[in-house]
Amino acid sequence: MSIIEGLKKDLDSAADAKKIPKPEEINKTPPAFLGNDKGRGLFAKYTENLNDPAKMSLVAQYNAQDPNIDLNEFVELSNQFGESLAAAEALAKKMDSKFVAQLARQCPEFGKYVKTFGSEKVAKIWQEKLPELMARDPARFENIKDAIGKYEKRRDDADRKITQKAEKLGIQPDQYASIMKMDNAKDRGEAMLTVVREKYVGFTGGLKRVLGKLGNTEYNAGSIAEMGRKDVEKAILEMNTLLKDLCVPLLELMNDKDSEPGKAFRGELFGNREMFSSSTKEVSFTEAQKSFPKFEAFKADMEEKWASVPAGSIDADDFRDGYIESELKRFGAVSGKNESAIVRARKSLLEFEASGITLP
Amino acid sequence: MTTKEIYEKLGTFAGQNAGDEAHAWVLAHAQEFPEEVRDEIVFQFSVDAMLKDSAETSAIDAMKKQGLEAMDAIERIKSQLQDRLRVLDLKDQLAK
């Protein structure tokens, strides 16, 4: 007997016994997943989380085999759930050990779990639990589905284009590679920041200058048509420099996701709000600022405090202690009585140091 | 480690709003958990980790996209300049 036949038989018996209308009477076929225990169990879990009282009532009526249940609505609700379940099962099927390992390379935090437990184990857990997550917490499941979708798209999109641009420009990220070979994380962080800062001097100023010229029509089609040979040759060289100055940091950003230099690099990027501002093009940094508010606030606070300290009047330890104390106040904690605040304050300090800005 | 001990420990982290510390603790001690509990906690924490990565990735992706757009704009200018250079070359050749 097929699942559908079994379900039909159950429903027919129930309908006969409780006078529930038969599916054919309402011209609907109940979804197949309700014909097995797993499907029924997930549906029961999912419907426990429904926020709509009318839907909850409907499910309660079904569970109680209430003869007044509106099977039409119930079937529609079940079909919606069936679609979500199918999506969850499809995603679970995709999460094999190979796919999990790929995700781990792109997601450093997720990667820690894969490194600790192995891609096969994590894949097995996800395959088993993803449909349950959909049932228990549909919103969180949707977020995960979107995140995985983004990673898949990302794998094929921006990184590939940046690589193509780099190849076209003849850029070999040797400098980046040599930095990454340094043993000491702090050395790598400082070296990377030196490179990034050097790039910024040319990049930020250069891009603003060029885009500013565009805005002032200095480089529009009409003005270019009037330019002499020397100016054209100089401008082409300027464009080449700008392209390289932009492509190298993007390559570094693309390749370095979890190291201290990578974090520092991103901190520098997101700390530099003016980077893409120009008279012709305003780019929103809302997303970036949302992701790194703590870093920026911390950096600004630290810089302000340090600027107020007269040169040579304080040593590094005093400055660190003073900063930790101010952090404790910010968290509303009393010094020495709130361990978590101390932990957070010290962690914040470490984050600041990881940014590569050297304390005296 | 018993389920009760794990629950209490995670409760302490939750009370302190110490998400990062909780992740580190789970990674360090999960092998001591009962298997069923471990699988559930590893799943929930790894989901959390992926969503955290996703937020950062979105910001980085936006940066890359903006960078690529800026490069496209520069390449368009460069192309116009190269056209101008070809025009100048042609004029020079014709003048000879």
CSV table of C-alpha atoms in Angstrom, one decimal:
chain,number,residue,atom,x,y,z
A,1,MET,CA,0.0,0.0,0.0
A,2,SER,CA,1.4,3.4,-1.0
A,3,ILE,CA,1.7,6.3,1.5
A,4,ILE,CA,-1.1,8.1,-0.3
A,5,GLU,CA,-3.3,5.0,-0.3
A,6,GLY,CA,-2.6,4.5,3.4
A,7,LEU,CA,-3.3,8.1,4.2
A,8,LYS,CA,-6.5,8.0,2.2
A,9,LYS,CA,-7.6,4.9,4.0
A,10,ASP,CA,-6.9,6.6,7.4
A,11,LEU,CA,-8.7,9.7,6.4
A,12,ASP,CA,-11.7,7.7,5.0
A,13,SER,CA,-11.9,5.8,8.3
A,14,ALA,CA,-11.7,9.0,10.3
A,15,ALA,CA,-14.2,10.7,8.1
A,16,ASP,CA,-16.6,7.8,8.4
A,17,ALA,CA,-16.2,7.7,12.2
A,18,LYS,CA,-16.1,11.4,12.9
A,19,LYS,CA,-17.9,12.8,9.9
A,20,ILE,CA,-14.8,14.6,8.7
A,21,PRO,CA,-15.3,15.4,5.0
A,22,LYS,CA,-13.3,13.1,2.7
A,23,PRO,CA,-10.5,14.7,0.6
A,24,GLU,CA,-12.4,14.1,-2.6
A,25,GLU,CA,-15.4,16.0,-1.2
A,26,ILE,CA,-13.3,19.1,-0.9
A,27,ASN,CA,-11.4,18.3,-4.1
A,28,LYS,CA,-8.0,18.3,-2.5
A,29,THR,CA,-5.4,15.6,-2.0
A,30,PRO,CA,-3.5,15.8,1.3
A,31,PRO,CA,0.3,16.0,1.0
A,32,ALA,CA,2.1,12.7,1.0
A,33,PHE,CA,4.4,13.6,3.9
A,34,LEU,CA,1.5,13.4,6.3
A,35,GLY,CA,1.3,9.7,5.5
A,36,ASN,CA,4.5,8.9,7.5
A,37,ASP,CA,5.5,9.3,11.1
A,38,LYS,CA,8.5,11.6,10.3
A,39,GLY,CA,6.3,13.9,8.3
A,40,ARG,CA,3.6,13.9,10.9
A,41,GLY,CA,6.1,14.5,13.6
A,42,LEU,CA,7.8,17.4,11.9
A,43,PHE,CA,4.4,18.9,11.0
A,44,ALA,CA,3.3,18.7,14.6
A,45,LYS,CA,6.6,20.4,15.7
A,46,TYR,CA,6.3,23.1,13.1
A,47,THR,CA,2.8,23.9,13.8
A,48,GLU,CA,3.6,24.3,17.5
A,49,ASN,CA,5.5,27.3,16.5
A,50,LEU,CA,2.8,28.9,14.4
A,51,ASN,CA,2.1,32.4,15.4
A,52,ASP,CA,-1.3,32.5,13.7
A,53,PRO,CA,-4.0,31.5,16.2
A,54,ALA,CA,-6.3,30.5,13.4
A,55,LYS,CA,-3.8,28.0,12.0
A,56,MET,CA,-3.0,26.7,15.5
A,57,SER,CA,-6.6,26.1,16.0
A,58,LEU,CA,-6.9,24.3,12.7
A,59,VAL,CA,-4.0,22.0,13.6
A,60,ALA,CA,-5.5,21.4,17.1
A,61,GLN,CA,-8.8,20.4,15.5
A,62,TYR,CA,-7.0,18.0,13.1
A,63,ASN,CA,-5.0,16.4,16.0
A,64,ALA,CA,-8.2,16.0,18.0
A,65,GLN,CA,-10.0,14.7,14.8
A,66,ASP,CA,-12.6,17.3,15.3
A,67,PRO,CA,-15.5,16.7,12.8
A,68,ASN,CA,-15.8,20.5,12.2
A,69,ILE,CA,-12.2,20.8,10.9
A,70,ASP,CA,-11.9,22.8,7.7
A,71,LEU,CA,-9.9,20.2,5.7
A,72,ASN,CA,-9.5,22.6,2.8
A,73,GLU,CA,-7.6,25.1,4.9
A,74,PHE,CA,-5.7,22.3,6.6
A,75,VAL,CA,-4.6,20.8,3.4
A,76,GLU,CA,-3.4,24.2,2.2
A,77,LEU,CA,-1.4,24.7,5.4
A,78,SER,CA,0.1,21.2,5.0
A,79,ASN,CA,1.1,21.9,1.5
A,80,GLN,CA,2.9,25.0,2.5
A,81,PHE,CA,4.8,23.0,5.1
A,82,GLY,CA,5.4,20.3,2.6
A,83,GLU,CA,7.2,22.8,0.4
A,84,SER,CA,9.4,24.0,3.3
A,85,LEU,CA,10.2,20.4,4.2
A,86,ALA,CA,11.2,19.6,0.6
A,87,ALA,CA,13.5,22.7,0.6
A,88,ALA,CA,15.0,21.5,4.0
A,89,GLU,CA,15.5,18.0,2.7
A,90,ALA,CA,17.1,19.2,-0.5
A,91,LEU,CA,19.5,21.4,1.5
A,92,ALA,CA,20.3,18.6,3.9
A,93,LYS,CA,21.1,16.3,0.9
A,94,LYS,CA,23.5,18.9,-0.5
A,95,MET,CA,25.4,19.2,2.9
A,96,ASP,CA,27.7,16.3,2.2
A,97,SER,CA,31.3,16.3,3.6
A,98,LYS,CA,32.7,17.8,0.4
A,99,PHE,CA,30.2,20.7,0.5
A,100,VAL,CA,30.8,21.2,4.3
A,101,ALA,CA,34.6,21.3,3.7
A,102,GLN,CA,34.0,24.0,1.0
A,103,LEU,CA,31.9,26.1,3.4
A,104,ALA,CA,34.5,25.7,6.1
A,105,ARG,CA,37.1,27.3,3.9
A,106,GLN,CA,34.8,30.3,3.3
A,107,CYS,CA,33.4,30.6,6.9
A,108,PRO,CA,36.2,30.7,9.5
A,109,GLU,CA,33.9,30.5,12.5
A,110,PHE,CA,32.0,27.5,11.0
A,111,GLY,CA,35.3,26.1,9.9
A,112,LYS,CA,36.4,25.8,13.6
A,113,TYR,CA,33.7,23.2,14.1
A,114,VAL,CA,34.6,21.3,10.9
A,115,LYS,CA,38.3,21.3,12.0
A,116,THR,CA,37.4,20.0,15.5
A,117,PHE,CA,34.8,17.3,14.6
A,118,GLY,CA,35.7,16.6,10.9
A,119,SER,CA,33.7,17.4,7.8
A,120,GLU,CA,32.0,14.0,7.7
A,121,LYS,CA,30.7,14.2,11.3
A,122,VAL,CA,29.5,17.8,10.8
A,123,ALA,CA,27.8,16.9,7.5
A,124,LYS,CA,26.0,13.9,9.2
A,125,ILE,CA,24.8,16.2,12.0
A,126,TRP,CA,23.5,18.8,9.6
A,127,GLN,CA,21.9,16.3,7.3
A,128,GLU,CA,20.0,14.9,10.2
A,129,LYS,CA,19.1,18.1,11.9
A,130,LEU,CA,18.4,20.6,9.1
A,131,PRO,CA,14.8,19.4,8.6
A,132,GLU,CA,14.2,19.5,12.3
A,133,LEU,CA,15.5,23.1,12.4
A,134,MET,CA,13.1,24.0,9.7
A,135,ALA,CA,10.3,22.4,11.8
A,136,ARG,CA,11.3,24.0,15.1
A,137,ASP,CA,12.5,27.4,13.9
A,138,PRO,CA,11.5,28.2,10.4
A,139,ALA,CA,13.0,31.8,10.5
A,140,ARG,CA,16.4,30.5,11.5
A,141,PHE,CA,16.3,27.9,8.9
A,142,GLU,CA,15.5,30.5,6.2
A,143,ASN,CA,18.5,32.5,7.5
A,144,ILE,CA,20.8,29.5,7.1
A,145,LYS,CA,19.4,28.7,3.7
A,146,ASP,CA,20.0,32.3,2.6
A,147,ALA,CA,23.5,32.3,4.0
A,148,ILE,CA,24.5,29.0,2.2
A,149,GLY,CA,23.0,30.4,-1.0
A,150,LYS,CA,25.1,33.5,-0.6
A,151,TYR,CA,28.3,31.5,-0.2
A,152,GLU,CA,27.5,29.5,-3.3
A,153,LYS,CA,27.0,32.6,-5.3
A,154,ARG,CA,30.0,34.3,-3.8
A,155,ARG,CA,32.2,31.3,-4.7
A,156,ASP,CA,31.3,31.9,-8.3
A,157,ASP,CA,31.0,35.7,-8.4
A,158,ALA,CA,33.2,38.4,-6.9
A,159,ASP,CA,36.3,36.3,-6.2
A,160,ARG,CA,36.4,35.0,-9.7
A,161,LYS,CA,36.1,38.5,-11.1
A,162,ILE,CA,38.8,39.9,-8.9
A,163,THR,CA,41.1,37.0,-9.9
A,164,GLN,CA,40.4,37.7,-13.6
A,165,LYS,CA,41.2,41.4,-13.1
A,166,ALA,CA,44.4,40.6,-11.2
A,167,GLU,CA,45.5,38.2,-14.0
A,168,LYS,CA,44.7,40.9,-16.6
A,169,LEU,CA,46.7,43.4,-14.7
A,170,GLY,CA,49.6,40.9,-14.4
A,171,ILE,CA,49.5,41.1,-10.6
A,172,GLN,CA,51.1,38.3,-8.6
A,173,PRO,CA,50.3,38.6,-4.9
A,174,ASP,CA,53.9,37.7,-4.0
A,175,GLN,CA,54.1,40.4,-1.4
A,176,TYR,CA,51.1,39.0,0.3
A,177,ALA,CA,52.4,35.5,0.1
A,178,SER,CA,55.8,36.5,1.6
A,179,ILE,CA,54.1,38.3,4.5
A,180,MET,CA,52.0,35.2,5.2
A,181,LYS,CA,55.1,33.1,5.5
A,182,MET,CA,56.2,35.1,8.6
A,183,ASP,CA,56.0,33.0,11.7
A,184,ASN,CA,55.0,35.6,14.2
A,185,ALA,CA,51.4,36.7,14.0
A,186,LYS,CA,52.2,40.2,15.3
A,187,ASP,CA,55.0,40.7,12.7
A,188,ARG,CA,52.6,39.5,10.0
A,189,GLY,CA,49.9,41.9,11.2
A,190,GLU,CA,52.3,44.9,11.3
A,191,ALA,CA,53.8,44.0,7.9
A,192,MET,CA,50.4,43.7,6.4
A,193,LEU,CA,49.3,47.0,7.8
A,194,THR,CA,52.4,48.7,6.5
A,195,VAL,CA,51.5,47.4,3.0
A,196,VAL,CA,47.9,48.4,3.4
A,197,ARG,CA,48.7,51.9,4.6
A,198,GLU,CA,51.1,52.4,1.7
A,199,LYS,CA,48.4,51.3,-0.7
A,200,TYR,CA,45.9,53.7,0.9
A,201,VAL,CA,48.1,56.7,0.4
A,202,GLY,CA,48.0,56.0,-3.4
A,203,PHE,CA,44.7,54.4,-3.6
A,204,THR,CA,42.5,56.7,-1.5
A,205,GLY,CA,44.1,59.9,-2.8
A,206,GLY,CA,44.4,58.7,-6.3
A,207,LEU,CA,40.8,57.3,-6.6
A,208,LYS,CA,39.3,60.5,-5.1
A,209,ARG,CA,41.5,62.6,-7.4
A,210,VAL,CA,40.4,60.7,-10.6
A,211,LEU,CA,36.8,60.4,-9.7
A,212,GLY,CA,36.9,64.0,-8.6
A,213,LYS,CA,38.2,64.9,-12.1
A,214,LEU,CA,35.3,62.8,-13.6
A,215,GLY,CA,32.9,64.8,-11.5
A,216,ASN,CA,34.5,68.1,-12.7
A,217,THR,CA,34.2,66.8,-16.3
A,218,GLU,CA,38.0,66.9,-16.5
A,219,TYR,CA,37.9,63.3,-17.7
A,220,ASN,CA,34.7,63.1,-19.6
A,221,ALA,CA,34.6,62.1,-23.3
A,222,GLY,CA,34.7,65.7,-24.4
A,223,SER,CA,37.7,66.7,-22.3
A,224,ILE,CA,39.6,63.6,-23.2
A,225,ALA,CA,39.1,64.4,-26.9
A,226,GLU,CA,40.9,67.7,-26.3
A,227,MET,CA,43.9,66.2,-24.4
A,228,GLY,CA,47.4,66.2,-25.9
A,229,ARG,CA,49.7,63.2,-26.1
A,230,LYS,CA,51.7,63.9,-22.9
A,231,ASP,CA,48.5,64.4,-20.8
A,232,VAL,CA,46.9,61.2,-22.3
A,233,GLU,CA,50.0,59.1,-21.6
A,234,LYS,CA,50.3,60.4,-18.1
A,235,ALA,CA,46.6,59.8,-17.5
A,236,ILE,CA,46.9,56.2,-18.8
A,237,LEU,CA,49.8,55.5,-16.4
A,238,GLU,CA,47.7,57.0,-13.6
A,239,MET,CA,44.8,54.7,-14.4
A,240,ASN,CA,47.1,51.6,-14.4
A,241,THR,CA,48.5,52.6,-11.0
A,242,LEU,CA,45.0,53.1,-9.6
A,243,LEU,CA,43.8,49.7,-11.0
A,244,LYS,CA,46.7,47.9,-9.3
A,245,ASP,CA,46.4,49.9,-6.1
A,246,LEU,CA,42.8,48.8,-5.9
A,247,CYS,CA,43.2,45.2,-7.1
A,248,VAL,CA,46.0,44.2,-4.7
A,249,PRO,CA,44.0,45.0,-1.5
A,250,LEU,CA,40.9,43.3,-3.0
A,251,LEU,CA,43.0,40.2,-3.7
A,252,GLU,CA,44.4,40.3,-0.2
A,253,LEU,CA,40.9,40.7,1.2
A,254,MET,CA,39.7,37.7,-0.9
A,255,ASN,CA,42.5,35.4,0.1
A,256,ASP,CA,42.9,36.1,3.7
A,257,LYS,CA,39.8,35.4,5.8
A,258,ASP,CA,40.8,34.4,9.3
A,259,SER,CA,44.4,35.4,10.1
A,260,GLU,CA,45.3,38.4,12.2
A,261,PRO,CA,46.6,40.3,9.2
A,262,GLY,CA,43.3,39.6,7.5
A,263,LYS,CA,41.3,40.9,10.4
A,264,ALA,CA,43.5,43.9,10.7
A,265,PHE,CA,43.2,44.6,7.0
A,266,ARG,CA,39.5,44.5,7.1
A,267,GLY,CA,39.5,46.7,10.2
A,268,GLU,CA,41.6,49.2,8.2
A,269,LEU,CA,39.3,49.0,5.3
A,270,PHE,CA,36.1,49.5,7.2
A,271,GLY,CA,37.8,52.1,9.3
A,272,ASN,CA,38.4,54.2,6.2
A,273,ARG,CA,35.0,55.5,5.4
A,274,GLU,CA,36.3,58.0,2.9
A,275,MET,CA,37.7,55.2,0.7
A,276,PHE,CA,35.1,55.2,-1.9
A,277,SER,CA,33.6,58.6,-1.5
A,278,SER,CA,33.9,61.0,-4.4
A,279,SER,CA,32.1,63.8,-6.0
A,280,THR,CA,30.5,61.5,-8.5
A,281,LYS,CA,29.9,58.3,-6.5
A,282,GLU,CA,28.6,57.9,-3.0
A,283,VAL,CA,28.8,54.4,-1.8
A,284,SER,CA,27.0,53.3,1.3
A,285,PHE,CA,29.1,51.8,4.1
A,286,THR,CA,26.1,51.0,6.2
A,287,GLU,CA,26.6,47.3,5.9
A,288,ALA,CA,30.3,47.5,6.8
A,289,GLN,CA,29.7,49.8,9.7
A,290,LYS,CA,27.0,47.5,11.0
A,291,SER,CA,29.4,44.6,11.0
A,292,PHE,CA,32.3,46.4,12.6
A,293,PRO,CA,30.8,49.0,15.0
A,294,LYS,CA,32.7,47.8,17.9
A,295,PHE,CA,36.1,48.0,16.2
A,296,GLU,CA,35.5,51.5,14.9
A,297,ALA,CA,34.2,52.7,18.2
A,298,PHE,CA,37.1,51.1,20.0
A,299,LYS,CA,39.7,52.4,17.6
A,300,ALA,CA,38.3,55.9,17.8
A,301,ASP,CA,38.1,55.8,21.6
A,302,MET,CA,41.6,54.5,21.9
A,303,GLU,CA,43.0,57.0,19.5
A,304,GLU,CA,41.3,59.9,21.3
A,305,LYS,CA,42.6,58.7,24.7
A,306,TRP,CA,46.1,58.2,23.4
A,307,ALA,CA,46.1,61.6,21.8
A,308,SER,CA,45.3,63.1,25.1
A,309,VAL,CA,48.4,61.5,26.8
A,310,PRO,CA,51.4,63.8,26.8
A,311,ALA,CA,54.4,62.1,25.1
A,312,GLY,CA,56.6,60.2,27.5
A,313,SER,CA,54.3,60.8,30.5
A,314,ILE,CA,52.9,57.3,30.7
A,315,ASP,CA,54.1,53.8,30.0
A,316,ALA,CA,52.3,51.1,28.0
A,317,ASP,CA,51.1,49.1,31.0
A,318,ASP,CA,49.6,52.1,32.7
A,319,PHE,CA,47.8,53.0,29.5
A,320,ARG,CA,46.4,49.5,29.1
A,321,ASP,CA,45.2,49.4,32.7
A,322,GLY,CA,43.6,52.8,32.3
A,323,TYR,CA,41.9,51.7,29.2
A,324,ILE,CA,40.6,48.5,30.8
A,325,GLU,CA,39.2,50.6,33.6
A,326,SER,CA,37.4,52.9,31.2
A,327,GLU,CA,36.0,49.8,29.5
A,328,LEU,CA,34.7,48.5,32.8
A,329,LYS,CA,32.9,51.8,33.4
A,330,ARG,CA,31.4,51.6,29.9
A,331,PHE,CA,30.0,48.2,30.6
A,332,GLY,CA,28.6,49.5,33.9
A,333,ALA,CA,30.7,47.2,35.9
A,334,VAL,CA,32.6,47.8,39.2
A,335,SER,CA,36.2,47.0,38.8
A,336,GLY,CA,37.1,43.5,40.2
A,337,LYS,CA,33.5,42.5,40.8
A,338,ASN,CA,32.4,41.6,37.4
A,339,GLU,CA,34.5,39.0,35.7
A,340,SER,CA,32.6,38.9,32.4
A,341,ALA,CA,33.1,42.7,32.0
A,342,ILE,CA,36.8,42.2,32.6
A,343,VAL,CA,37.0,39.4,30.2
A,344,ARG,CA,35.2,41.5,27.6
A,345,ALA,CA,37.4,44.5,28.2
A,346,ARG,CA,40.6,42.5,27.9
A,347,LYS,CA,39.2,40.9,24.8
A,348,SER,CA,38.5,44.3,23.3
A,349,LEU,CA,42.0,45.3,24.1
A,350,LEU,CA,43.4,42.2,22.4
A,351,GLU,CA,41.2,43.0,19.4
A,352,PHE,CA,42.7,46.5,19.3
A,353,GLU,CA,46.2,45.2,19.4
A,354,ALA,CA,45.3,42.7,16.7
A,355,SER,CA,44.5,45.6,14.5
A,356,GLY,CA,48.2,46.2,14.3
A,357,ILE,CA,48.2,49.7,15.8
A,358,THR,CA,51.2,49.4,18.0
A,359,LEU,CA,50.9,50.5,21.6
A,360,PRO,CA,53.9,52.5,23.0
B,1,MET,CA,30.1,15.8,31.8
B,2,THR,CA,26.4,15.5,32.5
B,3,THR,CA,23.7,17.2,30.5
B,4,LYS,CA,22.8,19.2,33.7
B,5,GLU,CA,26.4,20.5,34.0
B,6,ILE,CA,26.4,21.5,30.3
B,7,TYR,CA,23.1,23.2,30.7
B,8,GLU,CA,24.3,25.2,33.7
B,9,LYS,CA,27.5,26.1,32.1
B,10,LEU,CA,25.8,27.4,28.9
B,11,GLY,CA,23.3,29.2,31.2
B,12,THR,CA,26.2,31.0,32.8
B,13,PHE,CA,27.5,32.1,29.4
B,14,ALA,CA,24.0,33.2,28.4
B,15,GLY,CA,23.7,35.2,31.6
B,16,GLN,CA,26.9,37.0,30.8
B,17,ASN,CA,26.0,37.4,27.2
B,18,ALA,CA,29.4,35.9,26.4
B,19,GLY,CA,28.7,34.2,23.0
B,20,ASP,CA,32.3,34.0,21.9
B,21,GLU,CA,33.4,32.4,25.2
B,22,ALA,CA,30.5,29.9,24.9
B,23,HIS,CA,31.7,28.9,21.4
B,24,ALA,CA,35.2,28.5,22.6
B,25,TRP,CA,34.1,26.4,25.6
B,26,VAL,CA,31.9,24.1,23.4
B,27,LEU,CA,34.8,23.6,20.9
B,28,ALA,CA,37.1,22.7,23.8
B,29,HIS,CA,34.8,20.4,25.7
B,30,ALA,CA,32.3,18.9,23.3
B,31,GLN,CA,34.1,15.6,23.2
B,32,GLU,CA,33.2,15.2,26.9
B,33,PHE,CA,29.5,15.6,26.2
B,34,PRO,CA,27.1,12.7,25.8
B,35,GLU,CA,26.9,11.9,22.0
B,36,GLU,CA,23.2,13.0,21.5
B,37,VAL,CA,23.7,16.2,23.5
B,38,ARG,CA,27.0,16.9,21.6
B,39,ASP,CA,25.4,16.5,18.2
B,40,GLU,CA,22.6,18.9,19.1
B,41,ILE,CA,24.9,21.5,20.6
B,42,VAL,CA,27.5,21.2,17.8
B,43,PHE,CA,24.6,21.7,15.3
B,44,GLN,CA,23.2,24.7,17.1
B,45,PHE,CA,26.6,26.4,17.7
B,46,SER,CA,27.8,25.7,14.1
B,47,VAL,CA,24.5,27.2,12.7
B,48,ASP,CA,25.2,30.2,14.9
B,49,ALA,CA,28.8,30.4,13.7
B,50,MET,CA,27.7,30.3,10.1
B,51,LEU,CA,25.2,33.1,10.6
B,52,LYS,CA,28.0,35.1,12.2
B,53,ASP,CA,30.3,34.5,9.3
B,54,SER,CA,27.5,35.4,6.9
B,55,ALA,CA,27.1,38.8,8.4
B,56,GLU,CA,30.8,39.6,8.1
B,57,THR,CA,30.9,38.0,4.6
B,58,SER,CA,28.0,40.3,3.4
B,59,ALA,CA,30.0,43.4,4.5
B,60,ILE,CA,33.2,42.1,2.8
B,61,ASP,CA,31.2,41.2,-0.3
B,62,ALA,CA,29.8,44.7,-0.5
B,63,MET,CA,33.4,46.0,-0.3
B,64,LYS,CA,34.5,43.7,-3.1
B,65,LYS,CA,31.5,44.8,-5.2
B,66,GLN,CA,32.2,48.4,-4.7
B,67,GLY,CA,35.9,47.8,-5.5
B,68,LEU,CA,35.0,46.1,-8.7
B,69,GLU,CA,32.6,48.9,-9.7
B,70,ALA,CA,35.4,51.4,-9.1
B,71,MET,CA,37.8,49.3,-11.2
B,72,ASP,CA,35.2,49.2,-14.0
B,73,ALA,CA,34.9,53.0,-13.9
B,74,ILE,CA,38.6,53.4,-14.1
B,75,GLU,CA,38.9,50.9,-17.0
B,76,ARG,CA,36.2,52.8,-18.9
B,77,ILE,CA,38.3,56.0,-18.5
B,78,LYS,CA,41.4,54.1,-19.5
B,79,SER,CA,39.7,52.8,-22.6
B,80,GLN,CA,38.7,56.3,-23.7
B,81,LEU,CA,42.2,57.6,-23.1
B,82,GLN,CA,43.6,54.7,-25.2
B,83,ASP,CA,41.2,55.6,-28.0
B,84,ARG,CA,42.4,59.2,-27.8
B,85,LEU,CA,46.0,58.0,-28.0
B,86,ARG,CA,45.2,56.0,-31.2
B,87,VAL,CA,43.6,59.1,-32.7
B,88,LEU,CA,46.8,61.1,-31.9
B,89,ASP,CA,49.0,58.3,-33.4
B,90,LEU,CA,46.8,58.3,-36.6
B,91,LYS,CA,47.0,62.1,-36.9
B,92,ASP,CA,50.8,61.9,-36.5
B,93,GLN,CA,51.1,59.2,-39.2
B,94,LEU,CA,48.9,61.2,-41.6
B,95,ALA,CA,51.0,64.3,-41.0
B,96,LYS,CA,54.2,62.6,-42.1
